[in-house]
PDB file of C-alpha atoms in Angstrom:
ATOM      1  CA  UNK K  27      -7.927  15.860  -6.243  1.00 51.00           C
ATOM      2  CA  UNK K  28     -11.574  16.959  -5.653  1.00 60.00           C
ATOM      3  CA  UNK K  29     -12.596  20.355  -5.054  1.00 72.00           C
ATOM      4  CA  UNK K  30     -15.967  19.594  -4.088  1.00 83.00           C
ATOM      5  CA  UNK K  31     -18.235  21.694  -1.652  1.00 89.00           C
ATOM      6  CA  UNK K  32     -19.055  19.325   1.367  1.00 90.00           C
ATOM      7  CA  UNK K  33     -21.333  20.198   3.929  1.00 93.00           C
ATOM      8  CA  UNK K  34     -19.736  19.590   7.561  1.00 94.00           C
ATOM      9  CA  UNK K  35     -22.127  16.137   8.389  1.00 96.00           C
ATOM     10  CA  UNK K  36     -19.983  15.153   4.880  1.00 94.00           C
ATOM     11  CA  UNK K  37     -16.642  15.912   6.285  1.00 92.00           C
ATOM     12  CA  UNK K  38     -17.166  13.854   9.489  1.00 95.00           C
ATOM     13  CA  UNK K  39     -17.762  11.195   8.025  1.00 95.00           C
ATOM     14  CA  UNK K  40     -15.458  11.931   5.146  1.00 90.00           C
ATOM     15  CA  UNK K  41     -12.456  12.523   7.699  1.00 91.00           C
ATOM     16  CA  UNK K  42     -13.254   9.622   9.387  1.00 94.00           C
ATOM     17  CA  UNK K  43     -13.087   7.360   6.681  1.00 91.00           C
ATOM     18  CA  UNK K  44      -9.899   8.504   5.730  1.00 85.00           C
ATOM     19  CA  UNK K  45      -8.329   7.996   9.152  1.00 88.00           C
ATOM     20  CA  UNK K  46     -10.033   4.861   8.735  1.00 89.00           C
ATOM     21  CA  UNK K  47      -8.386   4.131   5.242  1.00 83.00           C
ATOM     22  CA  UNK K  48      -4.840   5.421   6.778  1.00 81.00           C
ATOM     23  CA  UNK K  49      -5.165   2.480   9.019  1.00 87.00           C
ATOM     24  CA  UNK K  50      -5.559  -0.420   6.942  1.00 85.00           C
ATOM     25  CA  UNK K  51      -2.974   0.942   4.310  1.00 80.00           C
ATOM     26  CA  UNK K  52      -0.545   1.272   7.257  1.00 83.00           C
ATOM     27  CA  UNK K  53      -2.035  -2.573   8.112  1.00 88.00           C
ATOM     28  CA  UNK K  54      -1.242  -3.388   4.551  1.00 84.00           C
ATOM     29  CA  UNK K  55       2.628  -2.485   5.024  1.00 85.00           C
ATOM     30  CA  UNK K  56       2.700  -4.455   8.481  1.00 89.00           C
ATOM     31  CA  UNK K  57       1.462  -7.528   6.986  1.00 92.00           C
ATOM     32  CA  UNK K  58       3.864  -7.028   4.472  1.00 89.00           C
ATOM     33  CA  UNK K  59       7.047  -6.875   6.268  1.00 90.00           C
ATOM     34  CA  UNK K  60       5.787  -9.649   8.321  1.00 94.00           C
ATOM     35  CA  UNK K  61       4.991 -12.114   5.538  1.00 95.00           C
ATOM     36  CA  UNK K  62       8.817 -11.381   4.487  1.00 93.00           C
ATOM     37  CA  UNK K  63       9.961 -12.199   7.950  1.00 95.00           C
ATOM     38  CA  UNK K  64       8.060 -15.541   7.924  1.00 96.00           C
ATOM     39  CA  UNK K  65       9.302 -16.053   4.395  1.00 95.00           C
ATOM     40  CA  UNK K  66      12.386 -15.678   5.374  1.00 95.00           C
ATOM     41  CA  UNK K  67      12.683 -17.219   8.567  1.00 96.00           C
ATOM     42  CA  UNK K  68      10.892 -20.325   7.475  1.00 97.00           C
ATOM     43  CA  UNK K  69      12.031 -23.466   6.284  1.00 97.00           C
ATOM     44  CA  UNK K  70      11.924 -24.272   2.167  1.00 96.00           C
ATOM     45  CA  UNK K  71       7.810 -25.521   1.221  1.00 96.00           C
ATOM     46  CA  UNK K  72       6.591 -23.997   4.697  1.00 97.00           C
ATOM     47  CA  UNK K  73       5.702 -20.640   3.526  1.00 96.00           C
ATOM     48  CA  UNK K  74       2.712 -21.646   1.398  1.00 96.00           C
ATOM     49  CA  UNK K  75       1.229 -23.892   3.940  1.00 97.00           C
ATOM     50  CA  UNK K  76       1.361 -21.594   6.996  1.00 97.00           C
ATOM     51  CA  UNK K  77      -0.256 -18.435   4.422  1.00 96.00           C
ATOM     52  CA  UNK K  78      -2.903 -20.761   3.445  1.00 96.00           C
ATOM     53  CA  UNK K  79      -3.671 -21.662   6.740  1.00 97.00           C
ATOM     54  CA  UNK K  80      -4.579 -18.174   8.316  1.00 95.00           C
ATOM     55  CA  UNK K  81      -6.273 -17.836   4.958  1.00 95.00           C
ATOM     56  CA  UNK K  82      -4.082 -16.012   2.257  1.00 94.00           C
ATOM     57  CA  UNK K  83      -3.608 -17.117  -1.411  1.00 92.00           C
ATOM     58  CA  UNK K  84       0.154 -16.813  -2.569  1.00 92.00           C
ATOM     59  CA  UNK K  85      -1.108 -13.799  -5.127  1.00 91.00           C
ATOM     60  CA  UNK K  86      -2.396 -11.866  -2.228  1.00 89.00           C
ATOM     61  CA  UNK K  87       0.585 -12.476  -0.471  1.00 92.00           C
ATOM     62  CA  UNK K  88       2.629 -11.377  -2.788  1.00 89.00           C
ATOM     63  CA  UNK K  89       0.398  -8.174  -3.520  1.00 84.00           C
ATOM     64  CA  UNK K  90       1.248  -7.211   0.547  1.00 86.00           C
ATOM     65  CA  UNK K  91       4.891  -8.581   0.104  1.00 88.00           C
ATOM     66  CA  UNK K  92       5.146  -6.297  -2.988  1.00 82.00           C
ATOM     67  CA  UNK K  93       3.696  -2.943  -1.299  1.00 80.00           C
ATOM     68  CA  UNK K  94       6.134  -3.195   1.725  1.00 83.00           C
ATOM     69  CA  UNK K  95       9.179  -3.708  -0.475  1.00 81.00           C
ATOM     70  CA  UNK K  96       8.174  -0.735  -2.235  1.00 79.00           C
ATOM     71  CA  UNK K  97      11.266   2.014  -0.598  1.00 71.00           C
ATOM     72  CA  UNK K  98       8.857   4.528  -1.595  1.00 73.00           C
ATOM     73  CA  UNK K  99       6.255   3.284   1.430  1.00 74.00           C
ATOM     74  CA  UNK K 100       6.525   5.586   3.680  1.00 74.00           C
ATOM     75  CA  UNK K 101       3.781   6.012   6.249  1.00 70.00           C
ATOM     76  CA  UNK K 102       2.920   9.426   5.327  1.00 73.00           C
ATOM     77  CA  UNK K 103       2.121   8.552   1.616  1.00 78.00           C
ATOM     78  CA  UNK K 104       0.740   4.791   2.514  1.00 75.00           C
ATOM     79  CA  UNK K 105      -2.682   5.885   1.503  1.00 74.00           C
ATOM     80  CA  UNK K 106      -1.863   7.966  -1.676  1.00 80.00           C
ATOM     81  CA  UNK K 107      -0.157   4.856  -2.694  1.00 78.00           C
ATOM     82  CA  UNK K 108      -3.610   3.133  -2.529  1.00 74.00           C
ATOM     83  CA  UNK K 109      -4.546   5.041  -6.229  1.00 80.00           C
ATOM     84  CA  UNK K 110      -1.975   3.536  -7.953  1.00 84.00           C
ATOM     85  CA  UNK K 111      -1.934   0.182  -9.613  1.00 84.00           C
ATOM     86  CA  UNK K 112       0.811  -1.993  -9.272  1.00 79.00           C
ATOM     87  CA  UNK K 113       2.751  -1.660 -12.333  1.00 85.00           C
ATOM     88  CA  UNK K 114       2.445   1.979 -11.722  1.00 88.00           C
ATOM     89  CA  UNK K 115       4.030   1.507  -8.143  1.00 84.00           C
ATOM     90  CA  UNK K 116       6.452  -0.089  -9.562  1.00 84.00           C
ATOM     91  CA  UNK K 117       7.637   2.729 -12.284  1.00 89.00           C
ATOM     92  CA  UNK K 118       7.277   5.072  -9.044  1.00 86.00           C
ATOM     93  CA  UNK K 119      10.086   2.960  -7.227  1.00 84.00           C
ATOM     94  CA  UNK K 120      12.390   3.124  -9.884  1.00 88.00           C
ATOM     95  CA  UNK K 121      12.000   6.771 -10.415  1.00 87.00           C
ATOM     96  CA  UNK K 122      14.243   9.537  -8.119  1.00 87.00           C
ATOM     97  CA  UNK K 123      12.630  10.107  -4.673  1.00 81.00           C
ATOM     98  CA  UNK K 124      11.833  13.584  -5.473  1.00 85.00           C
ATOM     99  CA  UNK K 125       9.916  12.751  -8.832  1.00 88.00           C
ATOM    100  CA  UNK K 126       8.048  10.037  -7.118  1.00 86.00           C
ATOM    101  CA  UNK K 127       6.968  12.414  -4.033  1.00 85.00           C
ATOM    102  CA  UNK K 128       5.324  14.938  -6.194  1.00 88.00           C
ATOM    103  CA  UNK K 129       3.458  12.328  -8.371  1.00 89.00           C
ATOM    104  CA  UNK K 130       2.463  10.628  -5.086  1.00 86.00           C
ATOM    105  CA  UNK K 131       1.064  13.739  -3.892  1.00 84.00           C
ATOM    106  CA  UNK K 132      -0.589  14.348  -6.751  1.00 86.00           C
ATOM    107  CA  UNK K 133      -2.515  11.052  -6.838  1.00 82.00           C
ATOM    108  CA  UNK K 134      -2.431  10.887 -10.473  1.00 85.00           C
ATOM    109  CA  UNK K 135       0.112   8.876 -12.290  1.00 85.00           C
ATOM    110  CA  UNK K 136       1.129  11.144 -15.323  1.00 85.00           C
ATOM    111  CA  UNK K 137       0.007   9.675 -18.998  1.00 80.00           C
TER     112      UNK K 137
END
């Protein structure tokens, strides 16, 4: 993506952000998949109350519902899948596995 020059006190901190970053996109998937458990598991008009309560609007919700139902997610590409938007994700999902590998890669969503 960038073919900067860093200098090494730049890459410390630069790697650990990422590793940082790899986290809370993995996080993202987690929370996910468990927000479709509880959605599932619960009772009809329980759902909203109990995401409210730990503090989650229904749009977030469905923003981390949305990411883990992506079968493109994988781990490895979690935080690539952090520079797309989500109608992009979307057209990435529907696309053959191969064709969405290399654009995830890539980090840029062809125009």
């Amino acid at each position: 993506m960038n073919d900067l020059v860093l200098s090494s006190e730049q890459k410390q901190y630069a790697q650990s952000i990422k590793e940082t970053m790899t986290i809370i996109a993995k996080n993202h998937i987690k929370l996910g998949q468990q927000l479709i458990n509880a959605k599932k598991h619960l009772k009809h008009g329980e759902f909203m109350p109990m995401i409210e309560s730990i503090g989650l609007n229904y749009q977030t919700a469905r923003g981390y519902i949305d990411i883990a139902k992506l079968s493109i997610c994988t781990e490895s590409n979690v935080l690539n899948l952090t520079y797309f938007n989500n109608s992009q994700l979307k057209k990435l999902d529907e696309m053959e596995v191969e064709e969405a590998q290399i654009i995830i890669e890539s980090g840029e969503f062809p125009k």
